[in-house]
mmCIF file of C-alpha atoms in Angstrom:
data_model
loop_
_atom_site.group_PDB
_atom_site.id
_atom_site.type_symbol
_atom_site.label_atom_id
_atom_site.label_comp_id
_atom_site.label_asym_id
_atom_site.label_seq_id
_atom_site.Cartn_x
_atom_site.Cartn_y
_atom_site.Cartn_z
ATOM 1 C CA MET A 1 -6.845 -5.173 -27.137
ATOM 2 C CA ALA A 2 -6.668 -8.738 -25.813
ATOM 3 C CA MET A 3 -8.236 -9.699 -22.521
ATOM 4 C CA ILE A 4 -5.887 -11.083 -19.872
ATOM 5 C CA MET A 5 -7.445 -13.608 -17.523
ATOM 6 C CA THR A 6 -5.458 -14.468 -14.436
ATOM 7 C CA PRO A 7 -7.003 -16.303 -11.476
ATOM 8 C CA HIS A 8 -7.683 -12.945 -9.774
ATOM 9 C CA ILE A 9 -7.830 -10.263 -12.493
ATOM 10 C CA ASN A 10 -9.899 -10.262 -15.667
ATOM 11 C CA ALA A 11 -9.146 -7.134 -17.684
ATOM 12 C CA GLU A 12 -7.752 -5.850 -20.950
ATOM 13 C CA LYS A 13 -3.959 -5.770 -21.248
ATOM 14 C CA ASP A 14 -3.893 -1.969 -21.075
ATOM 15 C CA ALA A 15 -6.647 -1.630 -18.470
ATOM 16 C CA PHE A 16 -4.308 -0.318 -15.759
ATOM 17 C CA GLY A 17 -2.136 2.771 -15.600
ATOM 18 C CA LYS A 18 1.606 2.359 -15.078
ATOM 19 C CA THR A 19 0.983 3.311 -11.432
ATOM 20 C CA VAL A 20 -1.571 1.510 -9.279
ATOM 21 C CA LEU A 21 -2.616 2.663 -5.822
ATOM 22 C CA MET A 22 -3.459 -0.278 -3.557
ATOM 23 C CA PRO A 23 -5.535 0.231 -0.424
ATOM 24 C CA GLY A 24 -6.457 -2.866 1.527
ATOM 25 C CA ASP A 25 -10.169 -2.075 1.557
ATOM 26 C CA PRO A 26 -12.198 -2.305 -1.708
ATOM 27 C CA LEU A 27 -14.463 0.475 -0.416
ATOM 28 C CA ARG A 28 -11.437 2.759 -0.220
ATOM 29 C CA SER A 29 -10.751 1.986 -3.889
ATOM 30 C CA LYS A 30 -14.296 2.999 -4.711
ATOM 31 C CA PHE A 31 -13.995 6.182 -2.623
ATOM 32 C CA ILE A 32 -10.815 7.245 -4.413
ATOM 33 C CA ALA A 33 -12.250 6.496 -7.839
ATOM 34 C CA GLU A 34 -15.417 8.472 -7.138
ATOM 35 C CA ASN A 35 -13.785 11.451 -5.443
ATOM 36 C CA PHE A 36 -10.385 11.889 -7.106
ATOM 37 C CA LEU A 37 -10.381 10.297 -10.573
ATOM 38 C CA GLU A 38 -12.015 11.660 -13.714
ATOM 39 C CA ASN A 39 -13.881 9.231 -15.973
ATOM 40 C CA ALA A 40 -13.143 6.341 -13.629
ATOM 41 C CA GLN A 41 -14.106 2.937 -14.972
ATOM 42 C CA LEU A 42 -14.408 -0.348 -13.083
ATOM 43 C CA VAL A 43 -11.835 -2.569 -14.826
ATOM 44 C CA ASN A 44 -11.761 -5.551 -12.465
ATOM 45 C CA ASN A 45 -14.167 -6.878 -9.862
ATOM 46 C CA ILE A 46 -13.139 -10.509 -9.456
ATOM 47 C CA ARG A 47 -13.906 -11.472 -5.844
ATOM 48 C CA GLY A 48 -15.243 -7.939 -5.302
ATOM 49 C CA ILE A 49 -11.758 -6.457 -5.175
ATOM 50 C CA GLN A 50 -12.803 -3.364 -7.198
ATOM 51 C CA GLY A 51 -10.107 -2.103 -9.548
ATOM 52 C CA TYR A 52 -10.692 1.271 -11.237
ATOM 53 C CA THR A 53 -8.803 3.274 -13.840
ATOM 54 C CA GLY A 54 -9.304 6.970 -14.529
ATOM 55 C CA ASN A 55 -7.423 10.225 -14.953
ATOM 56 C CA TYR A 56 -5.820 12.359 -12.290
ATOM 57 C CA LYS A 57 -4.639 15.756 -13.523
ATOM 58 C CA GLY A 58 -4.429 14.232 -16.999
ATOM 59 C CA THR A 59 -2.461 11.161 -15.928
ATOM 60 C CA LYS A 60 -3.855 7.652 -16.272
ATOM 61 C CA VAL A 61 -3.929 6.182 -12.764
ATOM 62 C CA SER A 62 -5.466 3.006 -11.359
ATOM 63 C CA VAL A 63 -6.590 2.047 -7.887
ATOM 64 C CA MET A 64 -7.310 -1.517 -6.829
ATOM 65 C CA ALA A 65 -7.669 -3.100 -3.413
ATOM 66 C CA SER A 66 -5.233 -5.723 -2.152
ATOM 67 C CA GLY A 67 -7.273 -7.274 0.635
ATOM 68 C CA MET A 68 -5.603 -7.982 3.964
ATOM 69 C CA GLY A 69 -2.280 -9.686 4.520
ATOM 70 C CA MET A 70 0.863 -10.535 2.601
ATOM 71 C CA PRO A 71 -0.549 -13.528 0.676
ATOM 72 C CA THR A 72 -3.240 -11.345 -0.925
ATOM 73 C CA ILE A 73 -1.099 -8.341 -1.826
ATOM 74 C CA GLY A 74 1.508 -10.837 -2.989
ATOM 75 C CA ILE A 75 -0.991 -12.282 -5.487
ATOM 76 C CA TYR A 76 -2.403 -9.004 -6.803
ATOM 77 C CA SER A 77 0.920 -7.184 -7.083
ATOM 78 C CA TYR A 78 2.503 -10.197 -8.827
ATOM 79 C CA GLU A 79 -0.257 -10.309 -11.437
ATOM 80 C CA LEU A 80 -0.192 -6.546 -12.012
ATOM 81 C CA PHE A 81 3.594 -6.482 -12.392
ATOM 82 C CA HIS A 82 3.830 -9.591 -14.566
ATOM 83 C CA PHE A 83 0.723 -9.530 -16.773
ATOM 84 C CA PHE A 84 -0.493 -5.914 -16.993
ATOM 85 C CA ASP A 85 2.762 -3.958 -17.456
ATOM 86 C CA VAL A 86 2.324 -2.020 -14.204
ATOM 87 C CA GLU A 87 5.559 -0.291 -13.203
ATOM 88 C CA ASN A 88 4.727 1.210 -9.796
ATOM 89 C CA ILE A 89 2.503 0.072 -6.953
ATOM 90 C CA ILE A 90 1.866 2.422 -4.055
ATOM 91 C CA ARG A 91 0.227 0.806 -1.059
ATOM 92 C CA ILE A 92 -2.040 3.246 0.769
ATOM 93 C CA GLY A 93 -3.141 1.682 4.020
ATOM 94 C CA SER A 94 -3.605 2.022 7.727
ATOM 95 C CA ALA A 95 -1.150 1.135 10.458
ATOM 96 C CA GLY A 96 -0.802 0.935 14.216
ATOM 97 C CA ALA A 97 1.754 3.285 15.777
ATOM 98 C CA LEU A 98 4.557 1.643 17.753
ATOM 99 C CA GLN A 99 6.303 4.826 18.895
ATOM 100 C CA GLU A 100 5.008 7.572 21.185
ATOM 101 C CA ASN A 101 5.866 10.362 18.725
ATOM 102 C CA VAL A 102 3.846 8.728 15.920
ATOM 103 C CA LYS A 103 0.367 10.137 16.401
ATOM 104 C CA LEU A 104 -3.109 9.257 15.159
ATOM 105 C CA ARG A 105 -3.550 10.303 11.483
ATOM 106 C CA ASP A 106 0.182 10.949 10.969
ATOM 107 C CA ILE A 107 1.590 9.706 7.656
ATOM 108 C CA VAL A 108 4.308 7.028 7.667
ATOM 109 C CA PHE A 109 6.492 6.246 4.665
ATOM 110 C CA GLY A 110 7.867 2.716 4.853
ATOM 111 C CA MET A 111 11.529 3.046 3.877
ATOM 112 C CA GLY A 112 12.052 -0.565 4.945
ATOM 113 C CA ALA A 113 9.667 -3.315 6.001
ATOM 114 C CA CYS A 114 10.655 -5.746 8.743
ATOM 115 C CA THR A 115 8.547 -8.893 8.869
ATOM 116 C CA ASN A 116 7.849 -12.125 10.719
ATOM 117 C CA SER A 117 6.651 -13.681 7.463
ATOM 118 C CA ASN A 118 8.316 -16.569 5.644
ATOM 119 C CA TYR A 119 7.526 -14.950 2.282
ATOM 120 C CA ALA A 120 11.192 -14.565 1.270
ATOM 121 C CA SER A 121 11.879 -18.307 1.595
ATOM 122 C CA GLN A 122 10.600 -18.844 -1.970
ATOM 123 C CA TYR A 123 13.660 -17.066 -3.352
ATOM 124 C CA GLY A 124 16.151 -19.565 -1.899
ATOM 125 C CA LEU A 125 18.437 -16.911 -0.479
ATOM 126 C CA CYS A 126 21.382 -17.853 1.715
ATOM 127 C CA GLY A 127 20.621 -15.150 4.241
ATOM 128 C CA THR A 128 18.014 -12.563 5.200
ATOM 129 C CA PHE A 129 16.528 -10.253 2.552
ATOM 130 C CA ALA A 130 15.804 -6.656 3.627
ATOM 131 C CA PRO A 131 12.636 -5.446 1.832
ATOM 132 C CA THR A 132 12.932 -1.748 0.982
ATOM 133 C CA ALA A 133 10.900 0.857 -0.870
ATOM 134 C CA SER A 134 11.911 2.195 -4.269
ATOM 135 C CA TYR A 135 13.880 5.357 -3.607
ATOM 136 C CA ALA A 136 12.432 7.300 -6.553
ATOM 137 C CA LEU A 137 8.894 6.752 -5.262
ATOM 138 C CA LEU A 138 9.894 7.502 -1.675
ATOM 139 C CA LYS A 139 11.706 10.697 -2.596
ATOM 140 C CA GLU A 140 8.813 12.048 -4.675
ATOM 141 C CA ALA A 141 6.165 11.061 -2.113
ATOM 142 C CA VAL A 142 8.039 12.864 0.664
ATOM 143 C CA ASN A 143 8.317 15.884 -1.634
ATOM 144 C CA GLN A 144 4.552 15.817 -2.167
ATOM 145 C CA ALA A 145 3.964 15.512 1.583
ATOM 146 C CA ASP A 146 6.102 18.599 2.148
ATOM 147 C CA GLN A 147 4.102 20.542 -0.423
ATOM 148 C CA ILE A 148 0.800 19.955 1.375
ATOM 149 C CA GLY A 149 2.263 20.375 4.864
ATOM 150 C CA ALA A 150 1.569 16.833 6.047
ATOM 151 C CA THR A 151 2.901 15.525 9.354
ATOM 152 C CA TYR A 152 4.937 12.459 8.448
ATOM 153 C CA HIS A 153 7.630 10.006 9.486
ATOM 154 C CA VAL A 154 10.065 8.069 7.289
ATOM 155 C CA GLY A 155 11.638 4.845 8.462
ATOM 156 C CA ASN A 156 11.250 1.178 9.251
ATOM 157 C CA ILE A 157 7.818 -0.418 9.505
ATOM 158 C CA PHE A 158 6.777 -3.923 10.562
ATOM 159 C CA SER A 159 4.709 -6.163 8.265
ATOM 160 C CA SER A 160 3.102 -8.790 10.464
ATOM 161 C CA ASP A 161 1.556 -12.091 9.429
ATOM 162 C CA VAL A 162 -0.530 -12.055 12.617
ATOM 163 C CA PHE A 163 -3.248 -9.629 13.678
ATOM 164 C CA TYR A 164 -4.407 -11.439 16.852
ATOM 165 C CA ASN A 165 -1.094 -12.472 18.373
ATOM 166 C CA ASP A 166 -1.113 -15.058 21.152
ATOM 167 C CA SER A 167 1.760 -13.204 22.829
ATOM 168 C CA ASN A 168 0.915 -10.044 24.776
ATOM 169 C CA ASP A 169 4.376 -8.550 24.222
ATOM 170 C CA ALA A 170 4.805 -9.342 20.511
ATOM 171 C CA ASN A 171 5.461 -5.703 19.580
ATOM 172 C CA GLU A 172 7.961 -4.843 22.297
ATOM 173 C CA GLY A 173 11.034 -5.955 20.378
ATOM 174 C CA TRP A 174 10.052 -3.950 17.312
ATOM 175 C CA GLN A 175 9.368 -0.896 19.460
ATOM 176 C CA LYS A 176 12.788 -1.283 21.045
ATOM 177 C CA MET A 177 14.401 -1.248 17.602
ATOM 178 C CA GLY A 178 12.674 2.026 16.684
ATOM 179 C CA VAL A 179 10.191 0.540 14.203
ATOM 180 C CA LEU A 180 7.532 3.176 13.550
ATOM 181 C CA CYS A 181 4.349 1.180 13.050
ATOM 182 C CA VAL A 182 2.834 -2.205 12.280
ATOM 183 C CA GLU A 183 0.795 -3.207 9.214
ATOM 184 C CA MET A 184 0.351 -6.433 7.242
ATOM 185 C CA GLU A 185 1.289 -6.031 3.568
ATOM 186 C CA ALA A 186 4.334 -3.927 2.656
ATOM 187 C CA ALA A 187 7.115 -6.516 2.982
ATOM 188 C CA ALA A 188 5.564 -8.842 0.399
ATOM 189 C CA LEU A 189 4.901 -5.944 -1.957
ATOM 190 C CA TYR A 190 8.512 -4.781 -1.672
ATOM 191 C CA MET A 191 9.819 -8.295 -2.320
ATOM 192 C CA ASN A 192 7.636 -8.758 -5.398
ATOM 193 C CA ALA A 193 8.783 -5.408 -6.761
ATOM 194 C CA ALA A 194 12.428 -6.290 -6.179
ATOM 195 C CA ARG A 195 12.044 -9.660 -7.911
ATOM 196 C CA CYS A 196 10.258 -8.061 -10.903
ATOM 197 C CA GLN A 197 12.624 -5.075 -11.011
ATOM 198 C CA LYS A 198 9.631 -2.791 -10.563
ATOM 199 C CA ASN A 199 8.871 -0.055 -7.985
ATOM 200 C CA ALA A 200 6.879 -0.098 -4.753
ATOM 201 C CA LEU A 201 6.164 2.138 -1.776
ATOM 202 C CA ALA A 202 3.931 1.931 1.274
ATOM 203 C CA ILE A 203 2.294 5.168 2.427
ATOM 204 C CA LEU A 204 0.399 4.591 5.649
ATOM 205 C CA THR A 205 -1.944 6.593 7.835
ATOM 206 C CA VAL A 206 -1.869 5.854 11.554
ATOM 207 C CA SER A 207 -5.310 4.501 12.425
ATOM 208 C CA ASP A 208 -4.554 3.431 15.989
ATOM 209 C CA SER A 209 -1.785 3.511 18.541
ATOM 210 C CA ILE A 210 -0.366 0.451 20.278
ATOM 211 C CA VAL A 211 1.232 2.898 22.726
ATOM 212 C CA THR A 212 -1.803 4.983 23.791
ATOM 213 C CA GLY A 213 -4.739 2.781 22.789
ATOM 214 C CA GLU A 214 -6.299 5.537 20.646
ATOM 215 C CA LYS A 215 -8.038 4.425 17.446
ATOM 216 C CA THR A 216 -10.151 5.595 14.543
ATOM 217 C CA THR A 217 -13.417 4.063 13.336
ATOM 218 C CA ALA A 218 -13.837 1.788 10.301
ATOM 219 C CA GLN A 219 -15.695 4.578 8.470
ATOM 220 C CA GLU A 220 -12.891 7.051 9.182
ATOM 221 C CA ARG A 221 -10.345 4.569 7.820
ATOM 222 C CA GLU A 222 -12.423 4.116 4.677
ATOM 223 C CA ASN A 223 -12.938 7.731 3.633
ATOM 224 C CA SER A 224 -11.150 10.279 5.811
ATOM 225 C CA PHE A 225 -7.479 9.439 5.190
ATOM 226 C CA THR A 226 -7.412 11.850 2.270
ATOM 227 C CA GLN A 227 -3.922 13.320 2.827
ATOM 228 C CA MET A 228 -2.390 9.898 2.149
ATOM 229 C CA MET A 229 -4.519 9.541 -0.981
ATOM 230 C CA GLU A 230 -3.519 12.980 -2.294
ATOM 231 C CA ILE A 231 0.180 12.299 -1.690
ATOM 232 C CA ALA A 232 -0.021 9.005 -3.577
ATOM 233 C CA LEU A 233 -2.024 10.479 -6.473
ATOM 234 C CA ASN A 234 0.271 13.477 -6.836
ATOM 235 C CA THR A 235 3.254 11.125 -6.801
ATOM 236 C CA ALA A 236 1.650 9.017 -9.547
ATOM 237 C CA HIS A 237 0.978 12.182 -11.548
ATOM 238 C CA VAL A 238 4.663 13.185 -11.767
ATOM 239 C CA LEU A 239 6.210 9.752 -12.283
#
């Protein structure tokens, strides 16, 4: 099998499963590979991004980090969709709650992804594009969440280009519009999937609350958000 060398991935053409789970953190990729996948092999480590492929309940599944922000997930998802025949990318990440009823460690499924990014400008659209999840992935992931009794929310999320915002009230408008949480990647992933006619979904675990100020530790974010991981893996298994 021929090697494919992109600027960010160096792997064999068939190195990845048709479904790739994408956490932001490379250490979360490693954790999933070591704790959930059978016969996991490191298939890409350009820039330390750590991409693994193994078996989950007999299904070939891959997990590879995206890094932080829309430019990075935009690069990795583009290359996976275009050069490695990946059909589905499920982002599994952390998010900050924007609503009082969205609690620490709750699961959020991003049905749509609002954004302050200019990512969509590349498409030359005469209007505003609404990035949305693939319904088939969303439907199955919610089904899997029901089966394990997870506490979850389905709705609009906010993909921000800014982590340290100069404005103290930057989130108020999104809260007012009922947006569930804020993260930094899903909108670009959804746009890439739409352009490639592929499938994407963001499954998020609430790591902190903009409303209450509660937060989890970096170590907890790395290896304790296992419900989200199980939902994504079980979804990949039945696709």
